[in-house]
């Protein structure tokens, strides 16, 4: 083929298209974020408005809410492309499926993960998180939400061909999210208590690099499997 | 490419039919032998063997459920065969199936533009492609609002976006109106004349008109 585009051009085209699609379906995209805000805002009502109590559970609550919000949006990651045949066109286009998976994951993070990071100061305020720990919360979310998208995409790709893959998807990905949740919440709690937290952040950075290098390949393999 | 162009000129001068075996640069684009696919321990269709070369139009015909779509999907590389051999040439192929890969939330122009950027660039502009498939009037509408036939035309526009030589079409005439069928025949004729080839699954009543074609009758695997 003489006039084939390179993989990088296809990557950019796909990112642009998915961002446009996300904008067109913005009410659908807002849903997980709304869920995040509602969950966090319900906590002071449920456990009582004591500032000390809220402050001490804030890291865990915010991280759990972020995790649930991400899983909510994972089911739609590949579904529409699978159902209208776009995914099989991608698979036979000659472009590496890994590149396609990476583009979809990146847009998922931009649309579902980045807004969580941006909203986190507001959530921290609601939960009365001490302000000196806010930067650590933002850093853990910055390092952690891409991992949520990357690892979650494997589950999304595996369950895309199932009619009701949602439940299975949560069963698949939640166990994988547990270490991340523990380390991230621990880092923020350590910052609140004035203890060193660089070790936890280092682990999260290593996790991000590992997920970034491995997950796209696993997702691509899972997508090929789902197309059979 | 140059060889094709050179030949194309000679072809016009000597007025040789495009399916002539003397076609220079005659190339095999896909060849399959004893190919079949098993589902639930039964073959979907009886094994088939054929090859498709430059200028060929091959019709895969048969009753509903005899495996036409399955075979086309194997040829496209979406499915892997359980038995038999399949070899592809290196001239590229493009597949338009039942699932049209048209995004509902994008307009016709956006759909075509994306596929152009994704698949490769062609010299023809998007506006011209929209015109050729007859969607100019609705090109700024989202695909959600199109009729089934218009969606089909939007998917067929992909054929004009690449220089892939092998076209794999699954029931390309379904949902198309008379003008749509003439439009498709037109671009197919030009494609075959330019040294392309096409395999088309059709259940029989809708066939390309005025073409010479080979027919491969398919038999359901359960019939044996």
Coordinates of C-alpha atoms in Angstrom, one line a residue:
Chain A
X1 CA 0.0 0.0 0.0
X2 CA 1.6 3.2 -1.1
X3 CA -0.7 5.7 0.5
X4 CA -1.2 4.3 4.0
X5 CA -1.0 6.7 6.9
X6 CA 1.5 6.2 9.6
X7 CA 0.4 4.9 13.0
X8 CA 1.0 8.3 14.6
X9 CA -1.3 10.0 12.2
X10 CA -4.0 7.4 12.9
X11 CA -3.4 7.9 16.6
X12 CA -4.0 11.6 16.4
X13 CA -7.1 11.2 14.1
X14 CA -8.6 8.8 16.6
X15 CA -7.8 11.0 19.6
X16 CA -9.4 14.0 17.8
X17 CA -12.5 11.9 16.9
X18 CA -13.0 10.5 20.4
X19 CA -12.7 14.0 22.0
X20 CA -15.3 15.2 19.5
X21 CA -17.6 12.3 20.3
X22 CA -17.1 12.9 24.0
X23 CA -18.1 16.5 23.5
X24 CA -21.2 15.4 21.5
X25 CA -22.2 13.0 24.3
X26 CA -21.3 15.3 27.1
X27 CA -24.3 14.4 29.3
X28 CA -23.1 10.8 29.2
X29 CA -19.6 11.9 30.1
X30 CA -20.8 14.0 33.0
X31 CA -22.5 11.1 34.7
X32 CA -19.5 9.6 36.5
X33 CA -18.4 13.0 37.6
X34 CA -21.8 13.8 39.0
X35 CA -21.7 10.5 40.8
X36 CA -18.3 11.4 42.3
X37 CA -19.6 14.7 43.6
X38 CA -22.7 13.1 45.0
X39 CA -20.9 10.3 46.8
X40 CA -18.4 12.7 48.4
X41 CA -21.0 15.2 49.4
X42 CA -23.1 12.5 51.0
X43 CA -20.4 11.5 53.4
X44 CA -20.6 14.5 55.8
X45 CA -24.4 13.9 55.9
X46 CA -23.9 10.2 56.7
X47 CA -21.0 10.1 59.1
X48 CA -21.7 13.4 60.8
X49 CA -20.1 16.8 60.2
X50 CA -17.3 16.5 62.7
X51 CA -14.3 18.1 61.0
X52 CA -11.7 15.8 62.6
X53 CA -13.5 12.7 61.6
X54 CA -14.1 13.9 58.0
X55 CA -10.5 15.0 57.7
X56 CA -9.2 11.6 58.8
X57 CA -11.4 9.6 56.4
X58 CA -11.0 12.1 53.5
X59 CA -8.2 10.4 51.6
X60 CA -9.9 7.0 51.6
X61 CA -13.3 8.5 50.7
X62 CA -12.1 10.6 47.8
X63 CA -10.0 7.8 46.4
X64 CA -12.9 5.3 46.6
X65 CA -15.2 7.7 44.9
X66 CA -12.7 8.3 42.2
X67 CA -12.3 4.6 41.7
X68 CA -16.1 4.0 41.5
X69 CA -16.6 6.9 39.1
X70 CA -13.9 5.5 36.8
X71 CA -15.4 2.0 36.7
X72 CA -18.8 3.6 35.8
X73 CA -17.3 5.1 32.6
X74 CA -15.2 2.0 31.7
X75 CA -18.1 0.0 30.3
X76 CA -18.6 2.5 27.5
X77 CA -14.9 2.7 26.6
X78 CA -15.0 0.3 23.7
X79 CA -18.7 -0.6 23.5
X80 CA -20.0 1.9 20.9
X81 CA -17.0 1.2 18.6
X82 CA -17.6 -2.5 19.0
X83 CA -21.3 -2.4 18.3
X84 CA -21.2 -0.3 15.2
X85 CA -18.3 -2.2 13.6
X86 CA -15.7 0.5 13.9
X87 CA -13.6 -1.7 16.1
X88 CA -13.3 -4.4 13.5
X89 CA -12.4 -1.8 10.9
X90 CA -9.6 -0.6 13.3
X91 CA -8.4 -4.2 13.7
X92 CA -8.1 -4.8 10.0
X93 CA -6.8 -1.4 9.1
X94 CA -3.2 -2.5 9.4
X95 CA -2.4 -0.1 12.2
X96 CA -1.2 -1.7 15.4
X97 CA -4.2 -2.4 17.7
X98 CA -1.9 -1.3 20.6
X99 CA -1.8 2.2 19.2
X100 CA -5.5 2.3 18.8
X101 CA -6.0 1.0 22.4
X102 CA -3.5 3.6 23.7
X103 CA -5.5 6.4 21.9
X104 CA -8.8 5.3 23.4
X105 CA -7.2 5.0 26.9
X106 CA -5.7 8.5 26.6
X107 CA -9.0 10.0 25.7
X108 CA -10.7 8.1 28.5
X109 CA -8.3 9.6 30.9
X110 CA -8.7 13.1 29.5
X111 CA -12.5 12.8 29.8
X112 CA -12.9 10.7 32.9
X113 CA -9.6 10.9 34.9
X114 CA -8.4 14.5 34.5
X115 CA -11.7 16.1 35.6
X116 CA -11.4 14.1 38.9
X117 CA -7.9 15.6 39.4
X118 CA -9.3 19.0 38.7
X119 CA -12.2 18.6 41.0
X120 CA -10.1 17.1 43.8
X121 CA -9.4 20.5 45.6
X122 CA -13.2 21.0 45.9
X123 CA -13.7 17.5 47.2
X124 CA -10.8 18.0 49.7
X125 CA -12.5 21.2 50.9
X126 CA -15.9 19.3 51.4
X127 CA -14.2 16.6 53.3
X128 CA -12.1 19.0 55.4
X129 CA -8.8 17.5 54.3
X130 CA -6.0 19.5 55.9
X131 CA -4.7 21.9 53.2
X132 CA -1.0 20.8 53.5
X133 CA -2.1 17.4 52.3
X134 CA -3.9 18.8 49.3
X135 CA -0.9 18.8 47.0
X136 CA -0.2 15.1 47.9
X137 CA -3.8 14.2 47.1
X138 CA -3.6 15.9 43.7
X139 CA -0.3 14.2 42.9
X140 CA -1.6 10.7 43.9
X141 CA -4.7 11.4 41.6
X142 CA -2.4 12.6 38.8
X143 CA -0.3 9.4 39.1
X144 CA -3.2 7.1 39.9
X145 CA -6.1 8.0 37.5
X146 CA -4.1 7.1 34.4
X147 CA -3.5 3.7 36.0
X148 CA -7.2 3.4 36.6
X149 CA -7.8 4.0 32.9
X150 CA -5.0 1.8 31.7
X151 CA -5.8 -1.2 33.9
X152 CA -9.6 -0.7 33.5
X153 CA -9.2 -0.7 29.7
X154 CA -8.1 -4.4 29.9
X155 CA -11.3 -5.3 31.6
X156 CA -13.3 -3.1 29.2
X157 CA -11.8 -4.9 26.2
X158 CA -12.3 -8.3 27.7
X159 CA -16.0 -7.7 28.4
X160 CA -16.9 -5.7 25.3
X161 CA -18.5 -8.6 23.5
X162 CA -20.7 -9.5 26.4
X163 CA -24.2 -8.2 26.4
X164 CA -24.1 -7.2 30.1
X165 CA -20.4 -7.0 30.7
X166 CA -20.8 -4.3 33.4
X167 CA -21.0 -6.5 36.4
X168 CA -18.2 -8.8 35.3
X169 CA -16.1 -5.8 34.5
X170 CA -16.3 -4.5 38.1
X171 CA -15.4 -8.0 39.4
X172 CA -12.4 -8.1 37.1
X173 CA -10.9 -4.7 37.7
X174 CA -11.7 -3.9 41.4
X175 CA -9.2 -6.5 42.7
X176 CA -6.6 -4.9 40.4
X177 CA -7.4 -1.5 41.8
X178 CA -6.9 -2.5 45.5
X179 CA -3.1 -2.0 45.7
X180 CA -3.4 1.4 44.1
X181 CA -6.2 2.4 46.5
X182 CA -4.2 1.3 49.5
X183 CA -1.0 3.0 48.5
X184 CA -2.7 6.2 47.4
X185 CA -4.9 6.6 50.5
X186 CA -1.9 5.8 52.6
X187 CA 0.3 8.5 51.0
X188 CA -2.4 11.1 51.6
X189 CA -2.9 10.0 55.2
X190 CA 0.8 10.1 55.8
X191 CA 0.9 13.6 54.5
X192 CA -1.9 14.5 56.9
X193 CA 0.0 13.0 59.8
X194 CA 3.2 14.8 58.8
X195 CA 5.0 11.6 57.9
X196 CA 7.2 11.0 54.8
X197 CA 5.2 9.9 51.8
X198 CA 7.8 9.8 49.0
X199 CA 8.0 6.0 49.1
X200 CA 4.3 5.7 48.3
X201 CA 4.5 8.2 45.5
X202 CA 7.5 6.4 44.1
X203 CA 5.6 3.1 44.1
X204 CA 2.7 4.8 42.4
X205 CA 5.0 6.3 39.7
X206 CA 6.5 2.8 39.2
X207 CA 2.9 1.4 38.9
X208 CA 2.1 4.1 36.3
X209 CA 5.1 3.3 34.2
X210 CA 4.4 -0.5 34.4
X211 CA 0.7 0.1 33.4
X212 CA 1.6 2.4 30.6
X213 CA 4.1 0.0 29.1
X214 CA 2.1 -3.2 29.6
X215 CA -1.6 -2.4 29.6
X216 CA -2.0 -1.2 26.0
X217 CA -0.6 -4.6 24.8
X218 CA -3.0 -6.5 27.1
X219 CA -5.9 -4.4 25.9
X220 CA -5.0 -4.9 22.3
X221 CA -4.8 -8.7 22.8
X222 CA -8.2 -8.6 24.6
X223 CA -9.8 -6.6 21.9
X224 CA -8.6 -9.1 19.2
X225 CA -10.1 -11.8 21.4
X226 CA -13.4 -10.1 21.7
X227 CA -13.7 -9.6 17.9
X228 CA -13.4 -13.3 17.2
Chain B
X1 CA 1.8 2.3 -9.0
X2 CA 3.7 3.5 -12.1
X3 CA 3.3 0.2 -13.7
X4 CA -0.4 0.3 -13.2
X5 CA -0.6 3.8 -14.7
X6 CA 1.5 2.8 -17.6
X7 CA -0.6 -0.2 -18.2
X8 CA -3.8 1.8 -17.8
X9 CA -2.8 4.0 -20.7
X10 CA -2.1 0.9 -22.9
X11 CA -5.4 -0.6 -21.8
X12 CA -7.3 2.4 -23.1
X13 CA -5.4 2.4 -26.4
X14 CA -5.9 -1.2 -27.2
X15 CA -9.3 -1.4 -25.5
X16 CA -8.6 -4.6 -23.8
X17 CA -11.2 -5.7 -21.3
X18 CA -10.1 -5.2 -17.8
X19 CA -10.5 -8.8 -16.9
X20 CA -8.3 -10.0 -19.8
X21 CA -5.7 -12.5 -18.7
X22 CA -3.2 -10.5 -20.6
X23 CA -3.5 -7.8 -18.1
X24 CA 0.0 -6.7 -17.3
X25 CA 0.9 -6.8 -13.6
X26 CA -1.6 -9.5 -13.1
X27 CA -1.4 -10.2 -9.5
X28 CA -3.1 -12.6 -7.1
X29 CA -4.6 -10.6 -4.2
X30 CA -6.0 -13.3 -2.1
X31 CA -6.0 -17.1 -2.4
X32 CA -7.7 -19.6 -0.2
X33 CA -7.7 -23.3 -0.2
X34 CA -10.0 -25.7 1.6
X35 CA -11.1 -23.0 3.9
X36 CA -13.7 -23.5 6.5
X37 CA -14.7 -22.3 10.0
X38 CA -16.2 -24.5 12.7
X39 CA -18.7 -23.2 15.2
X40 CA -20.0 -25.5 17.9
X41 CA -18.0 -28.4 16.3
X42 CA -19.8 -28.0 13.0
X43 CA -18.5 -26.3 9.9
X44 CA -20.4 -23.1 9.0
X45 CA -19.9 -23.8 5.3
X46 CA -18.5 -26.5 3.1
X47 CA -14.7 -25.9 2.4
X48 CA -14.0 -23.4 -0.4
X49 CA -11.0 -22.8 -2.6
X50 CA -10.5 -19.9 -4.9
X51 CA -8.2 -17.1 -5.7
X52 CA -8.9 -13.5 -6.6
X53 CA -6.6 -11.6 -9.0
X54 CA -6.4 -8.2 -10.7
X55 CA -9.7 -7.3 -12.3
X56 CA -11.7 -10.1 -10.8
X57 CA -15.2 -9.7 -9.5
X58 CA -16.2 -12.6 -7.4
X59 CA -19.7 -13.2 -6.1
X60 CA -20.2 -15.3 -3.1
X61 CA -23.8 -16.5 -3.3
X62 CA -26.0 -18.9 -1.4
X63 CA -29.0 -19.1 0.9
X64 CA -29.3 -17.3 4.2
X65 CA -27.0 -18.8 6.8
X66 CA -24.7 -20.5 4.4
X67 CA -21.7 -18.6 5.6
X68 CA -21.2 -15.7 3.2
X69 CA -20.7 -13.1 5.8
X70 CA -18.5 -15.5 7.8
X71 CA -16.3 -16.1 4.7
X72 CA -16.1 -12.4 3.9
X73 CA -15.0 -11.7 7.5
X74 CA -12.4 -14.4 7.3
X75 CA -11.1 -12.9 4.0
X76 CA -11.0 -9.5 5.8
X77 CA -9.0 -11.0 8.6
X78 CA -11.5 -10.3 11.3
X79 CA -12.1 -14.0 11.9
X80 CA -9.5 -16.8 11.8
X81 CA -10.4 -19.9 9.8
X82 CA -10.3 -23.2 11.7
X83 CA -9.1 -25.1 8.7
X84 CA -7.5 -24.4 5.4
X85 CA -5.0 -21.8 4.1
X86 CA -5.4 -18.2 3.3
X87 CA -2.8 -15.9 1.7
X88 CA -3.1 -12.2 1.2
X89 CA -1.3 -10.2 -1.4
X90 CA 0.3 -6.9 -0.4
X91 CA -2.0 -4.5 -2.2
X92 CA -4.2 -3.7 0.7
X93 CA -7.9 -4.4 1.2
X94 CA -10.9 -2.7 2.5
X95 CA -14.0 -4.3 4.0
X96 CA -17.5 -2.9 4.2
X97 CA -19.8 -5.2 6.2
X98 CA -23.2 -5.3 7.8
X99 CA -21.9 -3.2 10.6
X100 CA -21.3 0.0 8.8
X101 CA -18.8 1.7 11.2
X102 CA -20.6 5.0 10.8
X103 CA -20.6 7.0 14.0
X104 CA -24.1 8.3 14.9
X105 CA -22.9 11.4 16.7
X106 CA -20.7 12.6 13.8
X107 CA -21.9 14.3 10.7
X108 CA -21.4 12.6 7.3
X109 CA -18.4 14.9 6.6
X110 CA -16.8 14.3 10.0
X111 CA -17.3 10.5 9.5
X112 CA -15.6 10.6 6.1
X113 CA -12.9 13.0 7.3
X114 CA -12.0 10.7 10.2
X115 CA -11.8 7.6 8.0
X116 CA -9.7 9.6 5.5
X117 CA -7.2 10.6 8.2
X118 CA -7.3 7.1 9.7
X119 CA -7.0 4.9 6.6
X120 CA -4.8 7.0 4.4
X121 CA -5.1 10.0 2.2
X122 CA -6.6 10.0 -1.2
X123 CA -6.3 12.8 -3.7
X124 CA -10.1 13.3 -3.9
X125 CA -11.5 15.9 -1.5
X126 CA -14.1 15.0 1.1
X127 CA -16.6 17.3 -0.7
X128 CA -16.0 15.4 -3.9
X129 CA -16.5 12.0 -2.2
X130 CA -19.7 13.2 -0.6
X131 CA -20.9 14.3 -4.0
X132 CA -20.0 11.0 -5.6
X133 CA -21.9 8.9 -3.1
X134 CA -24.8 11.3 -3.3
X135 CA -24.9 12.7 0.2
X136 CA -24.2 16.3 -0.5
X137 CA -27.6 17.5 0.7
X138 CA -27.2 15.8 4.1
X139 CA -23.5 16.1 4.6
X140 CA -23.8 18.4 7.6
X141 CA -26.4 16.2 9.3
X142 CA -25.4 13.8 12.1
X143 CA -25.4 10.2 10.9
X144 CA -28.1 9.4 13.5
X145 CA -30.6 11.3 11.3
X146 CA -29.8 9.4 8.1
X147 CA -31.9 6.7 6.5
X148 CA -30.6 3.2 6.2
X149 CA -29.7 3.7 2.5
X150 CA -27.9 7.0 3.3
X151 CA -25.9 5.3 6.1
X152 CA -24.9 2.6 3.6
X153 CA -23.7 5.2 1.2
X154 CA -21.7 6.9 4.0
X155 CA -20.0 3.6 4.7
X156 CA -19.4 2.9 1.0
X157 CA -17.6 6.3 0.8
X158 CA -14.7 4.5 2.5
X159 CA -14.1 2.7 -0.7
X160 CA -13.1 6.0 -2.3
X161 CA -10.7 6.9 0.5
X162 CA -7.9 4.4 0.0
X163 CA -6.0 2.9 -2.8
X164 CA -6.6 -0.6 -1.5
X165 CA -6.9 -3.0 -4.4
X166 CA -9.1 -5.6 -2.9
X167 CA -12.6 -4.7 -1.9
X168 CA -14.6 -7.0 0.3
X169 CA -18.3 -6.1 0.3
X170 CA -21.0 -7.8 2.3
X171 CA -24.4 -7.3 0.7
X172 CA -23.4 -3.9 -0.7
X173 CA -26.7 -3.4 -2.5
X174 CA -28.9 -3.9 0.5
X175 CA -30.9 -0.7 1.5
X176 CA -29.6 1.1 -1.6
X177 CA -32.1 2.7 -4.0
X178 CA -31.9 2.5 -7.8
X179 CA -29.6 5.5 -7.9
X180 CA -27.5 4.1 -5.1
X181 CA -27.0 0.9 -7.0
X182 CA -26.0 2.7 -10.2
X183 CA -23.6 4.8 -8.1
X184 CA -22.0 1.7 -6.6
X185 CA -21.8 -0.1 -10.0
X186 CA -20.1 3.0 -11.3
X187 CA -17.3 3.1 -8.7
X188 CA -17.0 -0.7 -8.9
X189 CA -16.5 -0.5 -12.6
X190 CA -13.8 2.2 -12.3
X191 CA -12.1 0.2 -9.5
X192 CA -11.9 -3.0 -11.6
X193 CA -10.7 -1.0 -14.6
X194 CA -7.9 0.5 -12.5
X195 CA -6.6 -2.9 -11.6
X196 CA -8.6 -3.6 -8.5
X197 CA -10.6 -6.7 -7.5
X198 CA -13.7 -7.3 -5.5
X199 CA -15.3 -10.1 -3.6
X200 CA -19.0 -9.5 -2.9
X201 CA -21.4 -11.5 -0.8
X202 CA -24.9 -11.4 -2.0
X203 CA -27.9 -13.7 -1.6
X204 CA -28.8 -13.6 -5.2
X205 CA -31.5 -11.1 -6.0
X206 CA -29.3 -8.1 -6.0
X207 CA -26.4 -8.4 -8.3
X208 CA -24.0 -6.0 -10.1
X209 CA -25.4 -5.3 -13.6
X210 CA -23.3 -5.4 -16.7
X211 CA -20.3 -7.0 -15.2
X212 CA -18.5 -10.2 -15.9
X213 CA -18.2 -12.1 -12.7
X214 CA -17.3 -15.5 -11.2
X215 CA -19.8 -17.0 -8.9
X216 CA -18.9 -19.1 -5.9
X217 CA -21.9 -20.9 -4.7
X218 CA -21.6 -21.6 -1.0
X219 CA -23.2 -24.5 0.8
X220 CA -24.1 -24.5 4.5
X221 CA -21.8 -26.9 6.5
X222 CA -24.8 -28.5 8.2
X223 CA -26.2 -29.7 4.9
X224 CA -23.7 -32.5 4.7

